[in-house]
Coordinates of C-alpha atoms (C1' of nucleotides) in Angstrom, one line a residue:
Chain A
M1 CA -8.5 5.3 -30.2
S2 CA -11.5 7.5 -29.4
E3 CA -12.8 5.0 -26.9
S4 CA -15.1 6.4 -24.3
I5 CA -13.8 7.3 -20.9
A6 CA -16.8 5.8 -19.2
L7 CA -15.9 2.7 -17.3
G8 CA -17.8 -0.2 -18.7
R9 CA -18.1 -3.8 -17.7
S10 CA -15.3 -4.9 -20.0
A11 CA -12.8 -2.9 -17.9
F12 CA -14.0 -3.9 -14.5
G13 CA -11.3 -6.5 -14.1
A14 CA -8.5 -4.1 -14.9
F15 CA -10.1 -1.4 -12.8
R16 CA -10.4 -3.6 -9.8
R17 CA -6.9 -4.9 -10.1
A18 CA -5.4 -1.4 -10.4
L19 CA -7.2 -0.1 -7.3
R20 CA -6.6 -3.2 -5.1
Q21 CA -2.9 -3.2 -6.0
W22 CA -2.7 0.5 -5.1
Y23 CA -4.5 -0.2 -1.8
G24 CA -2.2 -3.0 -0.9
A25 CA 0.8 -0.7 -1.4
N26 CA -0.6 2.5 0.1
C27 CA -3.2 1.8 2.7
R28 CA -2.8 3.3 6.2
A29 CA -2.2 1.0 9.1
L30 CA -5.4 1.8 11.0
P31 CA -6.0 -0.2 14.2
W32 CA -9.4 -1.4 13.3
R33 CA -8.0 -3.0 10.2
E34 CA -6.0 -5.4 12.3
T35 CA -8.8 -6.9 14.3
P36 CA -11.2 -9.7 13.2
D37 CA -13.6 -8.6 16.0
A38 CA -16.9 -7.5 14.5
Y39 CA -17.7 -5.5 17.6
A40 CA -14.5 -3.6 17.3
V41 CA -15.1 -3.0 13.6
W42 CA -18.6 -1.8 14.3
L43 CA -17.4 0.6 16.9
S44 CA -14.9 2.1 14.5
E45 CA -17.7 2.6 11.9
A46 CA -20.0 4.2 14.5
M47 CA -17.3 6.6 15.6
L48 CA -16.2 7.4 12.0
Q49 CA -19.7 8.7 11.1
Q50 CA -19.0 12.4 10.2
T51 CA -15.8 12.2 12.2
T52 CA -12.2 12.1 11.0
V53 CA -9.9 9.1 11.3
R54 CA -7.4 11.2 13.3
T55 CA -10.0 12.1 15.9
V56 CA -11.4 8.6 16.1
E57 CA -8.1 6.6 16.5
P58 CA -7.3 7.4 20.2
R59 CA -11.0 7.4 21.2
W60 CA -11.5 4.0 19.6
R61 CA -8.7 2.5 21.6
R62 CA -9.9 4.1 24.8
F63 CA -13.5 3.0 24.3
L64 CA -12.5 -0.6 23.6
A65 CA -10.2 -0.7 26.6
R66 CA -13.2 0.4 28.8
Y67 CA -15.8 -1.7 27.0
P68 CA -13.9 -4.6 25.4
T69 CA -16.9 -6.6 24.4
V70 CA -20.5 -6.1 23.3
Q71 CA -21.6 -7.6 26.6
A72 CA -19.5 -5.1 28.6
L73 CA -21.0 -2.3 26.6
A74 CA -24.6 -3.6 27.1
A75 CA -24.1 -3.9 30.8
A76 CA -22.7 -0.4 31.2
P77 CA -24.8 2.5 32.4
L78 CA -25.8 4.7 29.5
D79 CA -24.5 7.8 31.3
D80 CA -21.0 6.3 31.5
V81 CA -21.1 5.5 27.8
V82 CA -22.3 9.0 26.8
A83 CA -19.6 10.4 29.1
E84 CA -17.0 8.3 27.4
W85 CA -18.3 9.6 24.1
S86 CA -17.9 13.2 25.3
G87 CA -16.2 15.4 22.7
L88 CA -17.0 13.2 19.8
G89 CA -20.3 14.9 19.0
Y90 CA -23.5 13.5 17.6
Y91 CA -24.3 11.9 20.9
A92 CA -27.2 9.9 19.5
R93 CA -24.5 7.6 18.2
A94 CA -23.5 6.7 21.7
R95 CA -27.1 6.1 22.8
N96 CA -27.9 4.1 19.7
L97 CA -24.7 2.0 20.1
H98 CA -25.6 1.3 23.7
A99 CA -29.2 0.3 22.8
A100 CA -27.9 -1.8 19.9
A101 CA -25.5 -3.6 22.2
Q102 CA -28.3 -4.5 24.5
R103 CA -30.3 -5.8 21.5
V104 CA -27.4 -7.9 20.4
V105 CA -27.2 -9.5 23.8
A106 CA -31.0 -9.9 24.1
D107 CA -31.9 -11.0 20.6
F108 CA -28.7 -12.3 19.0
G109 CA -27.2 -14.3 21.8
G110 CA -24.4 -11.7 22.3
R111 CA -23.0 -12.2 18.8
V112 CA -22.9 -9.3 16.4
P113 CA -25.3 -10.3 13.6
D114 CA -23.4 -11.4 10.5
S115 CA -25.7 -10.2 7.7
F116 CA -26.4 -6.8 6.2
E117 CA -30.2 -7.2 6.8
A118 CA -29.9 -8.2 10.4
L119 CA -27.4 -5.4 11.1
L120 CA -29.6 -2.9 9.5
S121 CA -32.3 -3.6 12.1
L122 CA -30.1 -2.3 15.0
P123 CA -30.5 1.2 16.2
G124 CA -28.0 3.6 14.7
M125 CA -27.2 1.2 11.9
G126 CA -28.0 2.8 8.6
R127 CA -27.2 1.5 5.2
Y128 CA -23.6 2.6 5.2
T129 CA -22.7 1.1 8.6
A130 CA -24.5 -2.1 8.1
A131 CA -22.8 -2.6 4.8
A132 CA -19.4 -1.7 6.2
V133 CA -19.6 -4.2 9.1
A134 CA -21.2 -6.9 6.9
S135 CA -18.4 -6.6 4.3
I136 CA -15.4 -5.9 6.5
A137 CA -16.1 -8.2 9.4
F138 CA -18.1 -11.0 7.5
G139 CA -17.1 -10.7 3.9
E140 CA -20.6 -10.1 2.6
A141 CA -20.7 -8.8 -1.0
V142 CA -22.4 -5.4 -0.3
A143 CA -21.0 -2.1 -1.3
V144 CA -20.7 1.0 0.9
V145 CA -21.2 4.6 0.0
D146 CA -19.8 7.2 2.3
A147 CA -18.6 10.8 1.5
N148 CA -15.4 9.3 0.0
V149 CA -17.1 6.8 -2.2
E150 CA -19.6 9.4 -3.2
R151 CA -16.8 11.7 -4.4
V152 CA -14.8 9.0 -6.1
V153 CA -17.9 7.6 -8.0
A154 CA -19.3 11.1 -8.8
R155 CA -15.9 12.0 -10.4
L156 CA -15.5 8.6 -12.1
D157 CA -18.8 9.1 -13.9
A158 CA -18.8 12.9 -14.0
I159 CA -22.2 12.9 -12.4
A160 CA -23.7 16.3 -13.1
D161 CA -26.8 16.0 -10.8
P162 CA -26.6 17.3 -7.2
V163 CA -25.6 14.4 -4.9
S164 CA -28.2 15.5 -2.4
Q165 CA -31.0 14.3 -4.6
P166 CA -32.4 10.8 -3.7
A167 CA -32.3 9.8 -7.3
T168 CA -28.6 10.6 -7.5
K169 CA -28.0 8.8 -4.2
R170 CA -29.6 5.7 -5.7
R171 CA -27.4 6.0 -8.8
L172 CA -24.3 6.2 -6.6
W173 CA -25.3 3.1 -4.5
D174 CA -26.1 1.1 -7.7
R175 CA -22.8 2.1 -9.3
A176 CA -20.8 1.3 -6.2
Q177 CA -22.5 -2.2 -6.0
E178 CA -21.7 -2.7 -9.7
L179 CA -18.1 -1.8 -9.2
L180 CA -17.7 -4.0 -6.0
D181 CA -15.1 -6.7 -6.1
A182 CA -17.4 -9.3 -4.6
T183 CA -14.7 -11.8 -3.7
H184 CA -12.9 -9.3 -1.5
A185 CA -15.8 -7.0 -0.5
G186 CA -14.4 -5.7 2.8
E187 CA -11.0 -4.9 1.4
W188 CA -12.6 -3.4 -1.8
N189 CA -14.8 -1.1 0.2
Q190 CA -11.9 0.1 2.2
A191 CA -9.9 0.6 -0.9
V192 CA -12.4 2.9 -2.5
M193 CA -12.7 4.9 0.7
E194 CA -9.0 5.0 1.1
L195 CA -8.6 6.4 -2.5
G196 CA -11.1 9.1 -1.5
A197 CA -9.2 9.9 1.7
L198 CA -5.6 9.9 0.2
V199 CA -5.8 10.7 -3.5
C200 CA -9.3 11.7 -4.7
L201 CA -9.3 14.7 -2.3
P202 CA -12.1 17.2 -2.1
R203 CA -10.1 20.2 -3.2
N204 CA -6.8 19.0 -4.5
P205 CA -7.3 15.7 -6.2
Q206 CA -4.0 14.0 -6.9
C207 CA -4.9 12.7 -10.3
G208 CA -1.3 12.1 -11.2
A209 CA -1.1 9.6 -8.4
C210 CA -4.5 8.0 -9.0
P211 CA -4.4 4.3 -10.0
V212 CA -7.7 4.6 -11.9
A213 CA -7.3 8.0 -13.5
R214 CA -7.5 6.4 -17.0
W215 CA -11.1 5.5 -16.4
C216 CA -12.1 8.7 -14.8
A217 CA -14.6 10.9 -16.7
G218 CA -14.3 13.7 -14.2
R219 CA -10.6 14.0 -14.8
A220 CA -11.3 14.0 -18.5
T221 CA -13.4 17.1 -18.1
G222 CA -10.3 18.9 -16.8
E223 CA -12.3 20.0 -13.7
P224 CA -12.6 17.0 -11.4
T225 CA -13.3 19.3 -8.4
R226 CA -16.7 20.2 -10.0
Y227 CA -17.8 16.8 -8.8
P228 CA -19.6 15.8 -6.7
V229 CA -22.1 18.6 -7.4
K230 CA -23.5 20.1 -4.2
A231 CA -26.8 22.0 -4.0
R232 CA -26.5 25.5 -2.6
P233 CA -26.6 25.2 1.2
A234 CA -29.1 27.2 3.2
P235 CA -27.7 30.4 4.9
L236 CA -26.6 30.4 8.5
R237 CA -28.9 31.7 11.1
E238 CA -27.3 34.0 13.7
T239 CA -28.3 33.2 17.2
R240 CA -27.3 34.5 20.6
E241 CA -27.5 32.4 23.6
V242 CA -26.9 33.0 27.3
A243 CA -25.9 30.5 30.0
V244 CA -25.9 31.4 33.7
V245 CA -23.6 30.3 36.5
L246 CA -25.6 30.3 39.7
R247 CA -23.3 29.8 42.6
R248 CA -23.7 28.4 46.0
G249 CA -20.2 28.5 47.6
E250 CA -18.0 26.3 45.5
R251 CA -20.9 24.7 43.8
V252 CA -23.0 25.7 40.8
L253 CA -26.4 24.8 39.6
V254 CA -26.6 22.3 36.8
L255 CA -29.7 20.8 35.2
R256 CA -30.2 17.5 33.5
R257 CA -31.8 17.5 30.1
P258 CA -34.6 15.0 29.3
A259 CA -33.7 11.6 28.1
E260 CA -35.2 12.4 24.7
G261 CA -34.2 15.0 22.3
S262 CA -30.9 16.8 21.7
F263 CA -28.2 16.6 24.3
A264 CA -30.3 13.9 26.0
G265 CA -29.4 13.3 29.6
M266 CA -26.6 15.8 29.7
W267 CA -25.9 18.2 32.5
E268 CA -25.9 21.9 31.6
L269 CA -26.2 25.3 33.1
P270 CA -29.5 27.2 32.7
R271 CA -29.3 28.4 29.2
G272 CA -31.4 29.6 26.3
E273 CA -31.6 31.8 23.3
A274 CA -31.8 35.6 23.6
L275 CA -34.6 37.3 21.9
E276 CA -34.1 39.7 19.1
G277 CA -32.9 43.0 20.6
E278 CA -33.0 41.7 24.1
P279 CA -30.1 42.8 26.3
A280 CA -28.0 39.9 27.4
R281 CA -28.4 40.6 31.1
D282 CA -32.2 40.6 30.7
A283 CA -32.1 37.4 28.7
A284 CA -29.9 35.8 31.4
A285 CA -32.4 36.7 34.1
R286 CA -35.4 35.6 32.0
I287 CA -33.8 32.2 31.1
V288 CA -33.0 31.5 34.8
R289 CA -36.6 32.3 35.7
E290 CA -38.0 30.2 32.9
T291 CA -35.8 27.1 33.5
T292 CA -35.6 27.2 37.3
G293 CA -38.3 29.5 38.6
L294 CA -35.6 31.5 40.5
D295 CA -35.2 35.3 40.3
C296 CA -31.6 36.4 40.0
G297 CA -29.5 39.4 39.2
P298 CA -26.9 38.6 36.6
R299 CA -23.7 40.4 37.8
A300 CA -20.9 39.8 35.4
L301 CA -20.1 38.4 32.0
L302 CA -17.6 35.6 32.6
L303 CA -17.0 34.2 29.1
R304 CA -18.0 34.5 25.5
L305 CA -17.9 31.3 23.3
K306 CA -18.6 31.1 19.7
H307 CA -19.4 28.0 17.6
V308 CA -21.2 27.0 14.6
V309 CA -23.7 24.1 14.7
M310 CA -25.1 23.1 11.3
R311 CA -27.0 26.1 10.1
R312 CA -26.6 28.2 13.2
R313 CA -23.8 30.5 14.2
I314 CA -24.1 30.7 18.0
E315 CA -22.6 33.3 20.3
L316 CA -22.9 32.0 23.8
L317 CA -22.5 34.5 26.7
V318 CA -21.9 33.0 30.1
W319 CA -23.0 35.1 33.1
S320 CA -22.6 34.7 36.8
A321 CA -25.5 35.5 39.1
E322 CA -26.8 35.2 42.6
S323 CA -30.0 33.4 43.1
D324 CA -32.6 34.6 45.5
G325 CA -32.5 31.3 47.3
G326 CA -36.1 30.4 46.4
R327 CA -37.3 27.0 45.7
I328 CA -36.4 25.5 42.3
R329 CA -39.2 24.7 39.9
R330 CA -37.8 23.1 36.8
S331 CA -39.8 23.3 33.6
R332 CA -37.5 21.9 30.9
H333 CA -35.2 19.5 32.8
E334 CA -35.7 16.3 34.6
A335 CA -33.2 16.9 37.5
H336 CA -31.0 19.5 39.1
E337 CA -28.1 19.5 41.4
W338 CA -25.6 21.9 43.0
I339 CA -22.2 20.5 42.3
A340 CA -18.5 21.5 42.0
P341 CA -17.1 21.9 38.5
D342 CA -14.9 18.8 39.1
E343 CA -17.9 16.7 39.7
W344 CA -19.8 18.2 36.8
L345 CA -16.9 17.2 34.5
T346 CA -17.5 13.5 35.3
R347 CA -21.1 13.7 34.0
P348 CA -22.3 13.5 30.4
L349 CA -21.8 17.0 29.0
S350 CA -21.3 18.7 25.7
T351 CA -18.0 20.2 24.6
T352 CA -19.4 23.7 25.1
Q353 CA -20.6 22.9 28.7
R354 CA -17.3 21.2 29.3
Q355 CA -15.4 24.4 28.3
I356 CA -17.5 26.3 30.8
A357 CA -16.8 23.7 33.6
L358 CA -13.1 23.8 32.9
F359 CA -13.2 27.6 33.0
L360 CA -14.9 27.5 36.3
R361 CA -12.4 25.0 37.7
D362 CA -9.2 26.5 36.3
G363 CA -10.1 30.1 35.8
R364 CA -8.7 30.0 32.3
A365 CA -10.6 30.7 29.1
P366 CA -10.7 27.8 26.6
K367 CA -9.1 28.2 23.2
R368 CA -12.4 28.8 21.4
S369 CA -13.4 31.9 23.5
T370 CA -13.0 35.6 23.0
P371 CA -12.4 37.9 26.0
P372 CA -15.6 39.3 27.5
P373 CA -16.0 42.9 26.5
D374 CA -15.5 45.5 29.2
T375 CA -18.9 46.8 29.0
D376 CA -20.7 46.6 32.3
D377 CA -24.2 46.6 31.1
G378 CA -24.1 43.5 28.9
D379 CA -26.0 45.0 26.0
L380 CA -23.8 43.3 23.5
F381 CA -26.5 43.0 20.9
G382 CA -26.1 46.3 19.2
G383 CA -29.5 47.3 20.6
S384 CA -28.5 50.9 20.4
Chain B
dA1 C1' -37.0 16.1 0.6
dA2 C1' -35.0 18.6 4.2
dA3 C1' -33.6 19.6 8.6
dG4 C1' -31.4 18.4 13.0
dC5 C1' -27.5 16.7 15.3
dG6 C1' -21.1 18.4 17.3
dG7 C1' -16.8 18.8 16.9
dG8 C1' -12.2 19.1 15.1
dG9 C1' -8.9 19.6 11.3
dC10 C1' -7.5 21.9 7.3
dC11 C1' -6.8 25.5 3.8
Chain C
dG1 C1' -14.0 31.8 8.0
dG2 C1' -15.5 28.3 5.0
dC3 C1' -15.4 23.6 3.9
dC4 C1' -15.2 18.8 4.9
dC5 C1' -15.6 14.5 7.4
dA6 C1' -15.9 5.9 7.0
dG7 C1' -24.2 9.2 8.5
dC8 C1' -28.6 8.3 11.0
dT9 C1' -33.0 9.8 12.3
dT10 C1' -37.0 12.4 12.2
dT11 C1' -40.4 15.4 10.1

DNA sequence: AAAGCGGGGCC
DNA sequence: GGCCCAGCTTT
């Protein structure tokens, strides 16, 4: 009776049956599970990278309505595609998707490639996404490992090594491939992910409802939440940024970022990081000078936004200012324009810049903001 | 091997 | 406020 918990080959049949049966009875009715269209499946996988199902669902419908085929996407201007992506984050996904669609049209006769290897050659297609599309849309027997699978497998085998290590990653991929039900690869991959999404939850695993709990070594330890083991994350860096609204009547100055790098091609206010101990008003003037060559006197603090990006905690202070009317000499951007907030909102822009544009148009602070302090000197940085 | 890239939901 | 999410790319 003291049989090992570890799931061995002799139990694969029962393990697969148990999970597939559970999936058949409990899977969510997600729209991309109802289409045989490889392009639609691919789009769902691209959107779902680091993004939750709830967020993706309406955006997937809207994107498909606007770009119903890979040809339509390939023919669309990149700016429109990025604008359509606005709010989803990780905008490189939109640029890669667009480039990949053009490659599909140019090199694959307009048909989404049907093999893992060919898919992997497309921009934005990593191992996960290529395997997901190959298995779900084409039935290829290749396993996926996403955050859900990682958690399920790490618990199943009670893997004690940090999952961030490449060696551990390899082990997870190998194990997932071994467990794969090759005759129903797409359904199987979704079943493992669904288990992670509905039952094998990060903080409150529902082991009592788990169809494969009897094979789970993590559960047997009594502390399934110890897995997957995460390495200690690096501390957050505190940064202060300023952005400046330069007005000309109803219009404001926006600058277009270069086509390469972060926030590529997006339209933003002059902005930048404040130096250590530098008063915000001085930083605002300096950044306007550095980005546009204009001298200005920042007058008032309009808005204060806070957000956390990866390892940085950013406080963004938005100032209004009058320009000296001089000629603009850009140094970090590839275009500039004086436009109304309404027009700005139709361009590619980040959520933070969108919040500023909405504030300028509506005069209301977005949810994520805190009221500007009533200091009139703008030295918010505790310099004194 | 590690960092960079967004944003929203949830506890 | 911290943690997490159907990852990929670059250094």
